[in-house]
mmCIF file of C-alpha atoms in Angstrom:
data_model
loop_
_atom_site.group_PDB
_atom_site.id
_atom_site.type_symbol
_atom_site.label_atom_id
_atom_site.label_comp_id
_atom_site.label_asym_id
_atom_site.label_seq_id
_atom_site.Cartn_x
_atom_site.Cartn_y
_atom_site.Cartn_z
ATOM 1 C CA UNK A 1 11.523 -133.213 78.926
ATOM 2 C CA UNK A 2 13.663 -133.736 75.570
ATOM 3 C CA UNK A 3 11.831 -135.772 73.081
ATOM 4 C CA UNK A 4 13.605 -138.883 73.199
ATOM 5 C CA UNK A 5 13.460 -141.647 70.237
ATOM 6 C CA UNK A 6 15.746 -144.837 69.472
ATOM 7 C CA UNK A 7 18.244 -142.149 67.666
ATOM 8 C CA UNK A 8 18.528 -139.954 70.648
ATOM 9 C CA UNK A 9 22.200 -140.932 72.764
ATOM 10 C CA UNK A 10 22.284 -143.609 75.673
ATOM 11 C CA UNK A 11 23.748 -140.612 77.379
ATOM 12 C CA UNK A 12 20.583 -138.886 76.832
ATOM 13 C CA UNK A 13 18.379 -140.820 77.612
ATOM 14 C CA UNK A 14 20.183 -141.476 81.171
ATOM 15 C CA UNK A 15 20.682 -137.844 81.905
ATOM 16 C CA UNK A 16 17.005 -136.949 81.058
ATOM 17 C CA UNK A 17 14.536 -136.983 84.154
ATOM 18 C CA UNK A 18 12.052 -139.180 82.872
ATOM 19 C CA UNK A 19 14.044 -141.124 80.421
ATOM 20 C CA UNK A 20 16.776 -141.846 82.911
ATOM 21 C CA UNK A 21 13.919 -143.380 85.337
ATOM 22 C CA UNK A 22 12.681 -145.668 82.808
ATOM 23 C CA UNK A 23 15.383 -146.930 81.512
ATOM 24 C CA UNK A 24 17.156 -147.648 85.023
ATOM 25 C CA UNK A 25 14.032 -149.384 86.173
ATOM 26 C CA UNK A 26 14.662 -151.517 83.013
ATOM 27 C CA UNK A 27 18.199 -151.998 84.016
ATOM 28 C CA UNK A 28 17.393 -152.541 87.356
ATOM 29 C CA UNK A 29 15.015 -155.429 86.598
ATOM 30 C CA UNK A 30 17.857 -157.022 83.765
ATOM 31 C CA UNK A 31 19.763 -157.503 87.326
ATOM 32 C CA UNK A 32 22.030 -154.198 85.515
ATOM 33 C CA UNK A 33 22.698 -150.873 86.412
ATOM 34 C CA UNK A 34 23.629 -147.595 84.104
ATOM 35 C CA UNK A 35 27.311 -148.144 84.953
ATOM 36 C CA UNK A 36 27.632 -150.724 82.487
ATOM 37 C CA UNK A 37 26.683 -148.699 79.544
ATOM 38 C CA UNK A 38 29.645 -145.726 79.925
ATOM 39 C CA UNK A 39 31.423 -146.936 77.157
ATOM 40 C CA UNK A 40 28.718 -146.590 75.033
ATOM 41 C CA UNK A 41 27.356 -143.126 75.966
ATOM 42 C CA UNK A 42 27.426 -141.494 72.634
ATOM 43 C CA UNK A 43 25.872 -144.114 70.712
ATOM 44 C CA UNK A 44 22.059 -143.741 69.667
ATOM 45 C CA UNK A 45 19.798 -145.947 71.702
ATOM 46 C CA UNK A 46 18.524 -148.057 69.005
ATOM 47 C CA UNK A 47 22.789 -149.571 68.134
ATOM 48 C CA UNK A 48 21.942 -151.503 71.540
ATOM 49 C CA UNK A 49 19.861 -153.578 69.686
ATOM 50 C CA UNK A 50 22.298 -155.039 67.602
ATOM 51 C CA UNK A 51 25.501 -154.441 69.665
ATOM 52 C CA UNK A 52 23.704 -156.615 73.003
ATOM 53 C CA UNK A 53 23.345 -159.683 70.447
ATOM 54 C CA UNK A 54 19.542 -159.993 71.889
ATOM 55 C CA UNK A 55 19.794 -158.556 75.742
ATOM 56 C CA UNK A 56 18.271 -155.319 74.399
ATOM 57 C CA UNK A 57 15.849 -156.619 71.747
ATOM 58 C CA UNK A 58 13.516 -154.050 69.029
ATOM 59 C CA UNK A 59 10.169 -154.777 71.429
ATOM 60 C CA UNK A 60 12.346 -153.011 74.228
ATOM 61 C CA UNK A 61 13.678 -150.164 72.825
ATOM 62 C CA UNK A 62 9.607 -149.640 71.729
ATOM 63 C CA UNK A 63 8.714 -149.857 74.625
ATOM 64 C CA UNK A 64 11.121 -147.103 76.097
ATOM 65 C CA UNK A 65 10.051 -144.822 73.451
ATOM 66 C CA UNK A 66 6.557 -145.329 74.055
ATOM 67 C CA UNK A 67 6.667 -144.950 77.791
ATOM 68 C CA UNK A 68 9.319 -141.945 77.801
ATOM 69 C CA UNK A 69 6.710 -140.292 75.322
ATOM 70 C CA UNK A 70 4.011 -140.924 77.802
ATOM 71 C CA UNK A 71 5.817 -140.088 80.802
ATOM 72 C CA UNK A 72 4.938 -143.594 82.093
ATOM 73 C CA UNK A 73 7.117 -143.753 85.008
ATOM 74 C CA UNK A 74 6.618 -143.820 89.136
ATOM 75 C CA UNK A 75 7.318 -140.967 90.982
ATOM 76 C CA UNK A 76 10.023 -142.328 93.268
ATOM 77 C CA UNK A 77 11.902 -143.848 90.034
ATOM 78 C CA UNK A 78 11.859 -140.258 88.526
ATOM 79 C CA UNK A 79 13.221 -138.972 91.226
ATOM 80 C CA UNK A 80 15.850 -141.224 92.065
ATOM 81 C CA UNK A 81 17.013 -141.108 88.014
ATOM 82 C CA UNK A 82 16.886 -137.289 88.062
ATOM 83 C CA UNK A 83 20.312 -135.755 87.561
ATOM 84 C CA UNK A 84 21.900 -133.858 90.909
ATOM 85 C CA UNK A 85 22.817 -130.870 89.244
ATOM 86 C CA UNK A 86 25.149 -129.223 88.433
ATOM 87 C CA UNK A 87 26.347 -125.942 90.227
ATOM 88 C CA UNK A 88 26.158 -122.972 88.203
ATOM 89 C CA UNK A 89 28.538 -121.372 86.602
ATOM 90 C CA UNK A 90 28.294 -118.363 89.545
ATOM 91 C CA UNK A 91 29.744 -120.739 91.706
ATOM 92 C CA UNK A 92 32.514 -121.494 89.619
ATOM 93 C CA UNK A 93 32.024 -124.727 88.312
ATOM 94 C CA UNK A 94 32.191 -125.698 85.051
ATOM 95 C CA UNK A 95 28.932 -126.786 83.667
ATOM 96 C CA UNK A 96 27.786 -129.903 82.007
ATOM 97 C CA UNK A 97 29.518 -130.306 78.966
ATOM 98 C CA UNK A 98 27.301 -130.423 75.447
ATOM 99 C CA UNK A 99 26.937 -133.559 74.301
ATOM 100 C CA UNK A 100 29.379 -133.953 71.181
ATOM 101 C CA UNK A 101 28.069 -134.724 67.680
ATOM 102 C CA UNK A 102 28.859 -137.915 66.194
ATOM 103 C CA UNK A 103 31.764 -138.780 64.489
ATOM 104 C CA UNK A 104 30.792 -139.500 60.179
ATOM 105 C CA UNK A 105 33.140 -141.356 58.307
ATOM 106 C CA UNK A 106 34.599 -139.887 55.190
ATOM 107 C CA UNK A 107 35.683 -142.114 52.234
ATOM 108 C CA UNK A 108 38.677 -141.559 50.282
ATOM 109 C CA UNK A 109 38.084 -142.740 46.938
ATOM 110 C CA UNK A 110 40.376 -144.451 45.261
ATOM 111 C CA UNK A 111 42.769 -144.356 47.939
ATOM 112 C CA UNK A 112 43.497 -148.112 47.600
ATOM 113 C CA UNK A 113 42.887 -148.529 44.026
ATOM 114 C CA UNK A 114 45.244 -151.103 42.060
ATOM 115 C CA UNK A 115 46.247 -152.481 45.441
ATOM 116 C CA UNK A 116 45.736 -155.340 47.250
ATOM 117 C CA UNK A 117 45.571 -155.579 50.854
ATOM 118 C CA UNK A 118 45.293 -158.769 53.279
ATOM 119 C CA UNK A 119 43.128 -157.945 56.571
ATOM 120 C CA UNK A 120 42.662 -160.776 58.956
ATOM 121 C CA UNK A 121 40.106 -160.259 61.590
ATOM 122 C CA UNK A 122 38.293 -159.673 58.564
ATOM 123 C CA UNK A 123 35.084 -161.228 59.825
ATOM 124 C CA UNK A 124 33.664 -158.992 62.438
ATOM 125 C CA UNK A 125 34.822 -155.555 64.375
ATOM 126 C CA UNK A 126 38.014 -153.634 64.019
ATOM 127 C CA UNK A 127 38.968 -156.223 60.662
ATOM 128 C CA UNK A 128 35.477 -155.835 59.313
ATOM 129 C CA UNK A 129 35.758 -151.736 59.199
ATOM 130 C CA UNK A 130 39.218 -151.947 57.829
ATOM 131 C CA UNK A 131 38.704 -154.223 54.857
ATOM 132 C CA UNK A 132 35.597 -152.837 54.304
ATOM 133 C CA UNK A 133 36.886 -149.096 54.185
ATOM 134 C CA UNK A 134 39.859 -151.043 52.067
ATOM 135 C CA UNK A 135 37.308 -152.036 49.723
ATOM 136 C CA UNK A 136 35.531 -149.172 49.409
ATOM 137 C CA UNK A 137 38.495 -147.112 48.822
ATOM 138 C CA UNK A 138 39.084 -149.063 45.605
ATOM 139 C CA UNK A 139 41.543 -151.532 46.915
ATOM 140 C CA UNK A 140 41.220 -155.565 46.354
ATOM 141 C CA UNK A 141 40.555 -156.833 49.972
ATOM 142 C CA UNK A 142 41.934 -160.778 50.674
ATOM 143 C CA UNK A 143 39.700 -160.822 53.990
ATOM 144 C CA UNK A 144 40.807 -163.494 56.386
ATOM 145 C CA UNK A 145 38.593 -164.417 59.277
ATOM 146 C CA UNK A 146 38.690 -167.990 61.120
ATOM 147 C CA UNK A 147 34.777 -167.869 60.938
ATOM 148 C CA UNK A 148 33.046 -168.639 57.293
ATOM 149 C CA UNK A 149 29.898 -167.276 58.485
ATOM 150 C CA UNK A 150 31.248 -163.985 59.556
ATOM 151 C CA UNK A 151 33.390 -163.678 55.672
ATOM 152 C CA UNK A 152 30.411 -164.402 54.010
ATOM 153 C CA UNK A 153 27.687 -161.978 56.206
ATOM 154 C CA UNK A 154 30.810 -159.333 55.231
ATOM 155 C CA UNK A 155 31.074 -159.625 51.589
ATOM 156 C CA UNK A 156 26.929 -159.229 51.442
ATOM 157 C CA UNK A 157 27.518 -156.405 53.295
ATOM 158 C CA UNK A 158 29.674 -154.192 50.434
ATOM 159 C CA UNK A 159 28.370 -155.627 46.955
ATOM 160 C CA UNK A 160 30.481 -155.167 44.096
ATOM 161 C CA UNK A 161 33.582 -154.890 46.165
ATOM 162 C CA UNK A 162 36.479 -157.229 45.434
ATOM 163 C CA UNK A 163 37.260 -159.192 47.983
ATOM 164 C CA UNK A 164 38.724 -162.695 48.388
ATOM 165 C CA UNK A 165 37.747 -164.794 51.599
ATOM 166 C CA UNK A 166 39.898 -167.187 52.854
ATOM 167 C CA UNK A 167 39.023 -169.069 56.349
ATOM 168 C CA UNK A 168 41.904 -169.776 57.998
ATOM 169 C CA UNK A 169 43.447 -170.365 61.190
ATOM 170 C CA UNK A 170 46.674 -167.473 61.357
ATOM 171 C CA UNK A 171 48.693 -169.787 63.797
ATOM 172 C CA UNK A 172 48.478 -172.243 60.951
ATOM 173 C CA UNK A 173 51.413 -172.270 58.550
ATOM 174 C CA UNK A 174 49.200 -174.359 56.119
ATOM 175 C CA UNK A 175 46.663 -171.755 56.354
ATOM 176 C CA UNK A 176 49.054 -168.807 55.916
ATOM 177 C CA UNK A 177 50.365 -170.430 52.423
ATOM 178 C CA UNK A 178 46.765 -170.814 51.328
ATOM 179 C CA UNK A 179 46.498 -166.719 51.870
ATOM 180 C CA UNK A 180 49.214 -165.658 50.305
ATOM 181 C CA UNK A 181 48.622 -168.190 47.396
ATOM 182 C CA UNK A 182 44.734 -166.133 47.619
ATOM 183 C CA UNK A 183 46.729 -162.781 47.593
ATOM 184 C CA UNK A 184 48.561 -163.631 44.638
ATOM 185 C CA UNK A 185 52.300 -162.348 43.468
ATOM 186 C CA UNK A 186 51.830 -158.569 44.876
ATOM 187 C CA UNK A 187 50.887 -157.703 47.937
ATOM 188 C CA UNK A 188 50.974 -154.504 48.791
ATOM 189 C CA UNK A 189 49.878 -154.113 52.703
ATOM 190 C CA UNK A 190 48.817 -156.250 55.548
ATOM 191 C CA UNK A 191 46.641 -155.307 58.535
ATOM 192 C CA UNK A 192 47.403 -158.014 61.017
ATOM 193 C CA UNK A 193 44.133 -157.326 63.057
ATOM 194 C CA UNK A 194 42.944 -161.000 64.570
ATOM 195 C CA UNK A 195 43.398 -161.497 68.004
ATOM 196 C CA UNK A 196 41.978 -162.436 71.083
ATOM 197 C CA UNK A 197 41.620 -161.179 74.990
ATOM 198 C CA UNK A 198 42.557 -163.153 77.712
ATOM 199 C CA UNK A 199 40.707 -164.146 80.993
ATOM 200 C CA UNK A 200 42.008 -160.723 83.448
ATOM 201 C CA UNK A 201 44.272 -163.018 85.475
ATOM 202 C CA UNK A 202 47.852 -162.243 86.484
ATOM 203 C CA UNK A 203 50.653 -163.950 86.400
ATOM 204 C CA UNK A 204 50.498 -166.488 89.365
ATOM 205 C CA UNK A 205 47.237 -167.249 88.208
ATOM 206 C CA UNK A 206 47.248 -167.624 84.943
ATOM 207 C CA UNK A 207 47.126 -171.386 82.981
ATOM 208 C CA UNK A 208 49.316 -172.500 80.623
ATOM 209 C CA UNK A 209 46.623 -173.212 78.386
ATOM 210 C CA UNK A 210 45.350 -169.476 78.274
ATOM 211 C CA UNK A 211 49.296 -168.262 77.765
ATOM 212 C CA UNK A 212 49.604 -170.436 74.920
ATOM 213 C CA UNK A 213 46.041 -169.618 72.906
ATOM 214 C CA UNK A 214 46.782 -165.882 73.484
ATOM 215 C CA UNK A 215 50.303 -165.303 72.323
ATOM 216 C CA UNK A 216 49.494 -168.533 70.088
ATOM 217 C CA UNK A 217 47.260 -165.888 67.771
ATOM 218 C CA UNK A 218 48.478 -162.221 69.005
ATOM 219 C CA UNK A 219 52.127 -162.708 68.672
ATOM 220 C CA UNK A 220 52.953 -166.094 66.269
ATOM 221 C CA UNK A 221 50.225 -165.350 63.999
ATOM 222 C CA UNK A 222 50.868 -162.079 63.780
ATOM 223 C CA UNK A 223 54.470 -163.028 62.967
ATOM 224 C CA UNK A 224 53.800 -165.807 60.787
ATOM 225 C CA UNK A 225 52.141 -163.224 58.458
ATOM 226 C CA UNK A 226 54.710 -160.676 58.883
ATOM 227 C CA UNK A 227 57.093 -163.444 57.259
ATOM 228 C CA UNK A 228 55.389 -164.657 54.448
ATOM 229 C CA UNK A 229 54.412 -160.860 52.689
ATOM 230 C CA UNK A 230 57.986 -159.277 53.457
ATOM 231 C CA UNK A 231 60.115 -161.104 51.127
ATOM 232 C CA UNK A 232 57.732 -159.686 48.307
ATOM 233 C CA UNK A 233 57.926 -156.499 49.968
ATOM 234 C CA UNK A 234 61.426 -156.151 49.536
ATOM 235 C CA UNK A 235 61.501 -157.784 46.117
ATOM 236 C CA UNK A 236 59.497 -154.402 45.187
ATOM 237 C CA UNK A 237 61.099 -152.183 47.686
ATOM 238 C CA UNK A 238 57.357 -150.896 49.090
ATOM 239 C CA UNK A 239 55.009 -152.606 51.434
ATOM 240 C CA UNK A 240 52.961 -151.492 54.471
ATOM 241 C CA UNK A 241 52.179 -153.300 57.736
ATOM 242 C CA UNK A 242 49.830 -152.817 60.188
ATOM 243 C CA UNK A 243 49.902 -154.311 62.992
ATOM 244 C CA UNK A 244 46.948 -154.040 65.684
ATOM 245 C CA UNK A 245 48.335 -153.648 69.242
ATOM 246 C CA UNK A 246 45.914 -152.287 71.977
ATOM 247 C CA UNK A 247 46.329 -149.911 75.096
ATOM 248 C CA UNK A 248 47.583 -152.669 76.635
ATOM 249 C CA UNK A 249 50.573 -152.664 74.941
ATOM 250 C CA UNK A 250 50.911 -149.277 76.504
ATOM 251 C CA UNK A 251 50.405 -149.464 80.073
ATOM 252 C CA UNK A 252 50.142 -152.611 82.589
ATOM 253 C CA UNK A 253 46.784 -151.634 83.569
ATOM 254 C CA UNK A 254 44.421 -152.350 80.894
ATOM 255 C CA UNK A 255 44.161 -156.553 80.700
ATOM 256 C CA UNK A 256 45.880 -159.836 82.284
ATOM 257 C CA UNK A 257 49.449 -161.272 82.248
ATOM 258 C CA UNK A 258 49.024 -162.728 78.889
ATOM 259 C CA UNK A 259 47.017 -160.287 76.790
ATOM 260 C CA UNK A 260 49.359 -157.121 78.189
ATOM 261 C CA UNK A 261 53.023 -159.272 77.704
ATOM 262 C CA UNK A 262 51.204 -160.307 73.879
ATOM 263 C CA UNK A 263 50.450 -157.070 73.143
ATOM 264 C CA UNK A 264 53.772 -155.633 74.047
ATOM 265 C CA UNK A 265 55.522 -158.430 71.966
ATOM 266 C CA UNK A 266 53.276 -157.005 68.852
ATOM 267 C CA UNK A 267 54.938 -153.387 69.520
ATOM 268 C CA UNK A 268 58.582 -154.960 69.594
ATOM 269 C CA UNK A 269 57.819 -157.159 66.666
ATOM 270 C CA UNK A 270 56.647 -153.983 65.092
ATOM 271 C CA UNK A 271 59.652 -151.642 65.804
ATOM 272 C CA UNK A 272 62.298 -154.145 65.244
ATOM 273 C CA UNK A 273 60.885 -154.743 61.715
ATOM 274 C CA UNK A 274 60.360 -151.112 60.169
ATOM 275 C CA UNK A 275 64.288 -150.131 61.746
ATOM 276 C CA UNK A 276 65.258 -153.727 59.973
ATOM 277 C CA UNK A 277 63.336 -153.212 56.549
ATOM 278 C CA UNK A 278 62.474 -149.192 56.862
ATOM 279 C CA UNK A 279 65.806 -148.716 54.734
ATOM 280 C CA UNK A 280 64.299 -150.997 51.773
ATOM 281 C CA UNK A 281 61.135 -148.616 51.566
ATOM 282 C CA UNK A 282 58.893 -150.860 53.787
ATOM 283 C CA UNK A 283 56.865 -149.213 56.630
ATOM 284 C CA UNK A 284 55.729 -151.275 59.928
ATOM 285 C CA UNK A 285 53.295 -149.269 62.559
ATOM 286 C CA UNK A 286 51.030 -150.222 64.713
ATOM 287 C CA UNK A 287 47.849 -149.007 65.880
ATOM 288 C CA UNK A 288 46.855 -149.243 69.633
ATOM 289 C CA UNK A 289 43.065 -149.252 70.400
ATOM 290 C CA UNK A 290 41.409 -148.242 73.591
ATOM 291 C CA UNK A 291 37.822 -149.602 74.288
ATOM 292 C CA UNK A 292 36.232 -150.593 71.148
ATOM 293 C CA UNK A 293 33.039 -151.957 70.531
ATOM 294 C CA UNK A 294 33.830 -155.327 68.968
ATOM 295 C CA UNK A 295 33.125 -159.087 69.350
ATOM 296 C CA UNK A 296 36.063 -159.680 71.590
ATOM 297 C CA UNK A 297 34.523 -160.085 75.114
ATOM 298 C CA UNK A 298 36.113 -159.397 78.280
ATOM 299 C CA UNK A 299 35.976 -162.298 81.006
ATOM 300 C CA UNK A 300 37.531 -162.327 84.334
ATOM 301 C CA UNK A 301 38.990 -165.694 85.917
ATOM 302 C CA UNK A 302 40.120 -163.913 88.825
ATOM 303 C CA UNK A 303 39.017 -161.476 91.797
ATOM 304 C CA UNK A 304 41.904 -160.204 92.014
ATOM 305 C CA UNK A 305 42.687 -159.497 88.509
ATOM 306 C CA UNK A 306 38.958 -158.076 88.096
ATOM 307 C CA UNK A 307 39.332 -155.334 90.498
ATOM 308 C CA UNK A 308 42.571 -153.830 89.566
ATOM 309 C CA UNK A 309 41.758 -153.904 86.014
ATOM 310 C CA UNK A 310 38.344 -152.317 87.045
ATOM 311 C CA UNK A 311 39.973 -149.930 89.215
ATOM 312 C CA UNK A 312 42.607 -148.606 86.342
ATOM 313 C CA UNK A 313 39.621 -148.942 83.930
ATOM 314 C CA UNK A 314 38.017 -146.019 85.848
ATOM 315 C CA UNK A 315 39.916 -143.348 83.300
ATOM 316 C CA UNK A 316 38.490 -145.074 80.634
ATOM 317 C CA UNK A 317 37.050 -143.160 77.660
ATOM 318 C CA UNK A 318 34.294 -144.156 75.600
ATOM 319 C CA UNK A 319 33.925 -147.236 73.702
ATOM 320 C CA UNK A 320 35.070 -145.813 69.802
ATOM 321 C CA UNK A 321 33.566 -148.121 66.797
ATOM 322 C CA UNK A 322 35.229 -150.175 64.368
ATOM 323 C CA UNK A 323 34.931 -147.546 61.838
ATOM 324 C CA UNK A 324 36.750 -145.345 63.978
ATOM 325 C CA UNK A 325 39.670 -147.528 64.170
ATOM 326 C CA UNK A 326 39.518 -148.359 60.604
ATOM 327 C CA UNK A 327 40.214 -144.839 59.632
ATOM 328 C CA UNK A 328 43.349 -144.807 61.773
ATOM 329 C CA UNK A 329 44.851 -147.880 60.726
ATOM 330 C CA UNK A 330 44.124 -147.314 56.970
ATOM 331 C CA UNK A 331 46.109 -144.104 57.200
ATOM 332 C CA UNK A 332 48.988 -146.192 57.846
ATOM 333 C CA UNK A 333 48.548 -148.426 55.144
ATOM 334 C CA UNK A 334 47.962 -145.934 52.569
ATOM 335 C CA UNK A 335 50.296 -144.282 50.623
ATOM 336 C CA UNK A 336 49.391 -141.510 53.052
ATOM 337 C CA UNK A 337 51.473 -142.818 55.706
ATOM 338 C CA UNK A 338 54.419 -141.812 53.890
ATOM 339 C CA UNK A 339 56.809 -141.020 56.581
ATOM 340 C CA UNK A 340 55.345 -142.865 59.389
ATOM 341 C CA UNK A 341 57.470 -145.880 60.656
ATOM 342 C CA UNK A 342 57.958 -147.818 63.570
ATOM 343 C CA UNK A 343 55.413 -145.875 65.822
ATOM 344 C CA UNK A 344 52.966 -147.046 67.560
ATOM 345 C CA UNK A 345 49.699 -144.701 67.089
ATOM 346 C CA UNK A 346 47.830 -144.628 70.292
ATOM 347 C CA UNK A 347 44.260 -144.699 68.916
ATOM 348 C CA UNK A 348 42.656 -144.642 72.539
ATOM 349 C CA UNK A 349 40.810 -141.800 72.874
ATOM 350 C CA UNK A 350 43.508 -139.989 74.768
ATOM 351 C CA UNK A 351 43.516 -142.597 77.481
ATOM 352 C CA UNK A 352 47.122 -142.938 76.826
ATOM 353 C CA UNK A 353 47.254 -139.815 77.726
ATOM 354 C CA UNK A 354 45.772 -139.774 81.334
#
């Protein structure tokens, strides 16, 4: 038996004999099963605690450490947890694949120095990794988040940066004057990354209300942004946006009627604006996430929109982290983007690619 500690993978721990035993009992007993953690395979055990926001608590993980270490599980749970195996390679079947190392982040400095950036989102997930890899990349982050909270656990979280909250609602057209008055005369990207998921239901059943809220915030407020930094763009002839799609702006299979038609409005948006402005040395992309481990939750409103989303979820790779998509989308809006307009970069994990 491995030895298995809070930094050892989920996917460990589930694969191991003993391991695998006690933590499906655990599961089993949470009214859960081990299918529910797939996204999250490659993660160490111990991110659980603070990605479950209290379902897996510090006294649990403990105790699975304590009783994998001991061996302190039934014989019919072992059993039932231990892998089927593999056949061998004689047999011609490839064998289990190594578990891959995981992915470090490495900072650019000074990659944004001199510039500033506006992120919104900027509060928690995918926004929170790209204004703080903004920051720490020298650049002056205006970090725009709809929660107060969220801005201020962020800026405690990279002392010394500079960064300028603003709370604000990005439907707003109040609010988006009060950013770009934050931002001040130059600004020289934007990484439109707030949004929100919708309830998995298709068209005949979804409500007006749920139509509105989600192209409300994915499309008009990603718009509404769009409008008020270009004409300073052009005025300098440079400028970089961002714009945060997802995979379902790739394929019908991935979220409900609203999400999937909002997130393929964010890809037109985007390629109609870098042909219109890529002439006047501005650059438009966008970035199209797969699973990600963020604070936008899935919910389904309908049976039938949960199983066929479920069913064309079954490709699915593994969750990626904010970071992850941080270092994609910041390679857009850096100067290293250079010659990159109007695509949309499927950041997905290759599940674009299935």
């Amino acid at each position: 038996m491995a030895h298995l500690t809070g930094d050892s993978s989920v996917g460990t721990w589930l694969d191991d004999p003993i391991g695998g035993a006690i933590f499906r009992e655990l599961l089993t007993q949470a009214g859960q099963d081990a299918g529910v953690l797939k996204p999250v395979r490659r993660l160490a055990l111990k991110r659980l605690v603070k990605l479950s926001k209290g379902r897996f608590s510090q006294e649990l993980l403990d105790e699975l450490v304590e009783r994998a270490a001991k061996g302190d599980v039934n014989t019919d749970a072992a059993a039932s947890a231990s892998p089927q195996g593999a056949p061998s390679t004689e047999q011609g079947v490839t064998p289990a694949a190594v578990e891959r190392p995981e992915w470090v982040e490495r900072i650019s400095t000074g990659r944004f120095t001199g510039k500033t950036v506006i992120v919104t989102g900027a509060g928690s997930g995918i926004g929170r990794a790209t204004a703080s890899r903004v920051a720490r990349e020298g650049g002056r982050v205006i970090a725009v988040d709809i929660s107060q909270e969220r801005l201020d656990e962020f800026v405690a979280e990279t002392p010394g940066a500079d960064i300028v909250t603003v709370t604000a609602d990005i439907t707003d057209d109040a609010a988006i004057a009060r950013i770009i008055e934050a931002a001040g005369d130059t600004i020289d990207a934007l990484a439109n990354v707030a949004g929100v998921m919708d309830n998995m239901t298709p068209v005949h059943e979804v409500d007006d209300a749920t139509w509105k809220r989600v192209f409300s915030i994915n499309v008009d407020g990603t718009m509404k942004l769009m409008r008020a930094v270009v004409p300073g763009m052009l005025a300098r002839a440079q400028g970089s946006i961002v714009n945060v799609a997802s995979e379902a702006a790739l394929r019908g299979s991935a979220a409900g009627a609203a999400y999937t038609a909002s997130k393929h409005a964010v890809v037109g948006l985007t390629k109609s604006s870098a042909y219109m402005y890529g002439p006047s040395g501005l650059r438009i992309n966008a970035v199209a996430p797969g699973p990600v481990i963020t604070n936008i939750e899935a919910t389904f409103a309908s049976a039938l929109g949960e199983q066929r989303v479920r069913d064309g979820m079954a490709i699915m790779p593994d969750a990626a982290e904010g970071d992850q998509l941080a270092a994609s989308i910041t390679f857009l809006l850096s100067d290293d983007g250079v010659n990159v307009n109007g695509q949309v970069l499927a950041s997905d994990g290759g599940w674009s690619a299935a």
